[in-house]
Tab-separated table of C-alpha atoms in Angstrom:
chain	number	residue	atom	x	y	z
A	1	MET	CA	71.801	54.238	97.485
A	2	PRO	CA	72.854	57.819	96.829
A	3	GLU	CA	74.835	59.369	99.654
A	4	LYS	CA	72.692	61.486	101.950
A	5	LEU	CA	73.271	65.173	101.245
A	6	ILE	CA	74.802	66.979	104.213
A	7	SER	CA	75.047	70.759	104.408
A	8	ARG	CA	78.650	71.841	104.685
A	9	THR	CA	77.726	75.375	105.735
A	10	PRO	CA	78.748	75.887	109.379
A	11	LYS	CA	76.391	77.491	111.828
A	12	PRO	CA	77.218	81.124	112.558
A	13	THR	CA	79.659	81.647	115.385
A	14	TYR	CA	80.046	84.866	117.341
A	15	ASP	CA	82.485	86.364	119.777
A	16	ALA	CA	79.565	87.894	121.655
A	17	VAL	CA	75.835	87.210	121.594
A	18	LEU	CA	73.365	89.649	123.145
A	19	ILE	CA	69.779	88.732	123.901
A	20	GLY	CA	67.333	91.615	123.597
A	21	GLY	CA	67.459	94.883	121.708
A	22	GLY	CA	67.255	97.308	124.633
A	23	ILE	CA	69.595	100.017	125.892
A	24	MET	CA	71.860	97.554	127.718
A	25	SER	CA	72.485	95.315	124.700
A	26	ALA	CA	72.924	98.257	122.350
A	27	THR	CA	75.384	99.933	124.721
A	28	LEU	CA	77.434	96.788	125.354
A	29	ALA	CA	77.514	95.891	121.659
A	30	THR	CA	78.649	99.401	120.753
A	31	LEU	CA	81.369	99.366	123.415
A	32	LEU	CA	82.631	95.967	122.250
A	33	HIS	CA	82.570	97.103	118.624
A	34	GLU	CA	84.572	100.224	119.425
A	35	LEU	CA	87.139	98.285	121.452
A	36	ASP	CA	87.580	95.681	118.702
A	37	PRO	CA	85.799	96.253	115.365
A	38	ASN	CA	86.753	92.728	114.281
A	39	LEU	CA	84.588	91.049	116.914
A	40	ARG	CA	81.640	89.138	115.459
A	41	ILE	CA	78.539	90.187	117.377
A	42	GLY	CA	75.022	88.760	117.180
A	43	ILE	CA	72.000	90.556	118.636
A	44	PHE	CA	68.679	88.724	118.945
A	45	GLU	CA	65.469	90.694	119.558
A	46	ARG	CA	62.061	89.084	120.048
A	47	LEU	CA	60.123	92.021	118.575
A	48	GLY	CA	60.376	93.737	115.215
A	49	ARG	CA	62.217	96.804	116.435
A	50	PHE	CA	64.800	97.743	119.032
A	51	ALA	CA	63.666	99.317	122.322
A	52	LYS	CA	59.946	98.564	122.147
A	53	GLU	CA	59.499	97.395	125.735
A	54	SER	CA	61.258	98.588	128.920
A	55	THR	CA	63.596	100.972	127.090
A	56	ALA	CA	60.805	102.717	125.193
A	57	ALA	CA	59.872	106.239	126.259
A	58	TRP	CA	56.337	105.071	127.042
A	59	ASN	CA	57.692	102.650	129.688
A	60	ASN	CA	60.811	104.511	130.843
A	61	ALA	CA	60.694	107.850	132.632
A	62	GLY	CA	63.981	108.796	130.988
A	63	THR	CA	65.306	110.768	133.941
A	64	GLY	CA	69.014	111.356	133.468
A	65	HIS	CA	70.075	109.347	136.506
A	66	SER	CA	72.454	111.839	138.107
A	67	ALA	CA	71.315	111.460	141.745
A	68	PHE	CA	70.269	115.110	141.782
A	69	CYS	CA	66.771	114.437	143.105
A	70	GLU	CA	66.706	110.833	144.410
A	71	LEU	CA	66.557	111.259	148.177
A	72	ASN	CA	67.033	107.540	148.895
A	73	TYR	CA	70.612	107.822	147.618
A	74	THR	CA	71.566	110.166	150.469
A	75	PRO	CA	70.643	108.556	153.817
A	76	PHE	CA	71.436	109.875	157.258
A	77	LYS	CA	74.513	108.448	158.993
A	78	SER	CA	74.383	107.383	162.629
A	79	ASP	CA	76.031	110.677	163.620
A	80	GLY	CA	73.261	112.709	161.969
A	81	SER	CA	75.247	113.734	158.889
A	82	VAL	CA	74.184	112.893	155.349
A	83	ASP	CA	76.026	110.209	153.378
A	84	ILE	CA	76.342	111.201	149.696
A	85	THR	CA	78.698	108.376	148.677
A	86	LYS	CA	76.100	106.542	146.602
A	87	ALA	CA	74.886	109.777	145.009
A	88	GLU	CA	78.428	110.687	143.951
A	89	ASN	CA	79.031	107.238	142.458
A	90	ILE	CA	75.823	107.411	140.424
A	91	ALA	CA	76.515	110.973	139.283
A	92	GLU	CA	79.989	109.928	138.115
A	93	GLN	CA	78.547	106.973	136.193
A	94	PHE	CA	76.027	109.169	134.411
A	95	GLU	CA	78.753	111.660	133.499
A	96	GLN	CA	80.653	108.749	131.922
A	97	SER	CA	77.525	107.816	129.981
A	98	LYS	CA	77.234	111.352	128.635
A	99	GLN	CA	80.896	111.308	127.650
A	100	PHE	CA	80.352	108.033	125.775
A	101	TRP	CA	77.334	109.440	123.920
A	102	ALA	CA	79.322	112.582	123.050
A	103	TYR	CA	82.086	110.367	121.682
A	104	LEU	CA	79.575	108.490	119.488
A	105	VAL	CA	78.219	111.793	118.168
A	106	GLN	CA	81.712	113.132	117.435
A	107	LYS	CA	82.603	109.921	115.589
A	108	GLY	CA	79.449	110.230	113.501
A	109	HIS	CA	78.072	106.923	114.803
A	110	ILE	CA	74.829	108.468	116.052
A	111	GLY	CA	73.081	111.621	114.916
A	112	ASN	CA	71.869	114.812	116.547
A	113	PRO	CA	71.977	114.456	120.373
A	114	LYS	CA	68.954	116.740	120.638
A	115	ASP	CA	66.960	113.774	119.373
A	116	PHE	CA	67.543	111.865	122.617
A	117	ILE	CA	68.832	114.131	125.411
A	118	THR	CA	67.316	117.384	126.678
A	119	THR	CA	68.141	119.734	129.534
A	120	CYS	CA	65.539	119.353	132.281
A	121	PRO	CA	65.838	120.726	135.839
A	122	HIS	CA	65.722	118.040	138.536
A	123	MET	CA	63.895	118.915	141.738
A	124	SER	CA	63.227	117.390	145.140
A	125	MET	CA	60.379	118.717	147.289
A	126	VAL	CA	59.541	117.835	150.893
A	127	PHE	CA	56.916	118.899	153.408
A	128	GLY	CA	57.225	119.491	157.148
A	129	GLU	CA	60.038	120.693	159.390
A	130	LYS	CA	61.728	117.300	159.803
A	131	ASP	CA	62.052	116.604	156.079
A	132	ALA	CA	62.972	120.232	155.366
A	133	GLU	CA	65.839	119.908	157.844
A	134	PHE	CA	67.017	116.732	156.101
A	135	LEU	CA	66.850	118.363	152.669
A	136	GLN	CA	68.829	121.354	153.920
A	137	LYS	CA	71.567	119.110	155.346
A	138	ARG	CA	71.567	117.113	152.125
A	139	HIS	CA	71.983	120.276	150.093
A	140	GLU	CA	74.777	121.588	152.312
A	141	THR	CA	76.701	118.313	152.015
A	142	MET	CA	76.150	117.786	148.294
A	143	SER	CA	77.110	121.381	147.480
A	144	GLN	CA	80.623	120.628	148.718
A	145	SER	CA	81.067	118.131	145.867
A	146	HIS	CA	81.955	119.432	142.400
A	147	LEU	CA	79.426	116.953	140.984
A	148	PHE	CA	76.567	118.945	142.492
A	149	GLU	CA	77.747	122.511	142.052
A	150	GLY	CA	74.880	124.851	141.295
A	151	MET	CA	72.230	122.990	143.295
A	152	GLU	CA	69.780	125.479	144.838
A	153	TYR	CA	67.796	125.109	148.064
A	154	THR	CA	64.886	127.176	149.302
A	155	THR	CA	61.966	127.250	151.701
A	156	ASP	CA	60.787	130.621	150.400
A	157	HIS	CA	57.250	130.405	149.040
A	158	ASP	CA	57.827	133.157	146.503
A	159	LYS	CA	60.833	131.339	145.085
A	160	LEU	CA	58.935	128.044	145.096
A	161	ARG	CA	56.102	129.659	143.155
A	162	GLU	CA	58.660	130.584	140.500
A	163	TRP	CA	59.905	127.000	140.368
A	164	VAL	CA	56.623	125.090	140.639
A	165	PRO	CA	53.632	127.431	140.345
A	166	LEU	CA	51.000	124.692	140.029
A	167	ILE	CA	52.210	122.801	143.102
A	168	MET	CA	52.297	126.017	145.143
A	169	ALA	CA	48.807	127.156	144.162
A	170	LYS	CA	46.553	127.727	147.213
A	171	ARG	CA	49.243	126.717	149.712
A	172	LYS	CA	48.945	128.094	153.252
A	173	PRO	CA	51.570	130.781	153.992
A	174	ASN	CA	52.753	128.992	157.146
A	175	GLU	CA	53.156	125.570	155.493
A	176	VAL	CA	56.753	124.324	155.713
A	177	ILE	CA	57.901	123.338	152.233
A	178	ALA	CA	61.468	122.895	151.027
A	179	ALA	CA	62.915	122.092	147.638
A	180	THR	CA	66.190	121.722	145.797
A	181	LYS	CA	66.676	122.390	142.106
A	182	MET	CA	69.487	121.376	139.788
A	183	ASP	CA	69.250	123.111	136.416
A	184	MET	CA	71.815	120.859	134.718
A	185	GLY	CA	69.572	117.799	134.985
A	186	THR	CA	68.609	115.941	131.832
A	187	ASP	CA	65.805	113.916	130.310
A	188	VAL	CA	66.886	111.026	128.071
A	189	ASN	CA	64.831	109.226	125.450
A	190	PHE	CA	66.576	105.870	125.797
A	191	GLY	CA	64.409	104.364	123.066
A	192	THR	CA	65.652	106.816	120.447
A	193	LEU	CA	69.236	106.484	121.686
A	194	THR	CA	69.037	102.691	121.486
A	195	ARG	CA	67.723	102.721	117.933
A	196	LYS	CA	70.466	105.136	116.869
A	197	MET	CA	73.112	102.760	118.206
A	198	GLY	CA	71.262	99.826	116.640
A	199	ARG	CA	71.319	101.433	113.188
A	200	PHE	CA	75.032	102.133	113.534
A	201	LEU	CA	75.737	98.524	114.536
A	202	ALA	CA	73.572	97.026	111.792
A	203	GLU	CA	75.624	98.803	109.130
A	204	ASP	CA	78.739	96.827	110.084
A	205	SER	CA	79.340	93.445	108.439
A	206	ASN	CA	80.691	92.006	111.706
A	207	VAL	CA	77.418	92.708	113.532
A	208	GLU	CA	74.298	90.701	112.746
A	209	VAL	CA	70.916	91.809	114.073
A	210	PHE	CA	68.069	89.302	114.181
A	211	LEU	CA	64.588	90.737	114.734
A	212	TYR	CA	61.588	88.513	115.508
A	213	HIS	CA	63.954	85.999	117.117
A	214	GLU	CA	63.225	84.657	120.591
A	215	ALA	CA	65.876	82.920	122.680
A	216	LYS	CA	64.592	79.537	123.866
A	217	ASP	CA	67.773	78.169	125.400
A	218	ILE	CA	71.443	78.905	125.977
């Protein structure tokens, strides 16, 4: 009996395996690659392209998450003051993200940043005296942090009509409306950003990208 032929080719082994081709996998893979270019990385994506589901612009609002306009990040304390701790932490994290993207651009790993990040003012608007009072306290507290320098606050209808003319159309003159505006807000197309990082990774021999691969078990 002839000896049964056995493949001597070992199965691929990786230092890191990432499941899914979204913004999280692309970011982690890029960070790992930059820290140690010799790491063998495998990325497995169920669909035929990176960032087609949750990361895609159609499914992701893309708001640059800087805590400029998310009121739930700045709750009242028991003493009536506003706690901005969570807002500051999130703003710092987003600044780090922007620094990382700038580094990738400077290194030539990803192309024109205008393809994925755009300046977009972030606004919060509230109605009624109680919420206007909260927004004013929030603004006063946040303005003391360098992370939120430049944030504007107003209850003036003329100013609000400059900011949001459609929302202010046909409003009653005595209606209490307050808003804050942060001009340095951003809008991010995380789908485009993810695919840029994916193309950079796929060009490296130590990174293997598998499209149309679904993880069944670990």
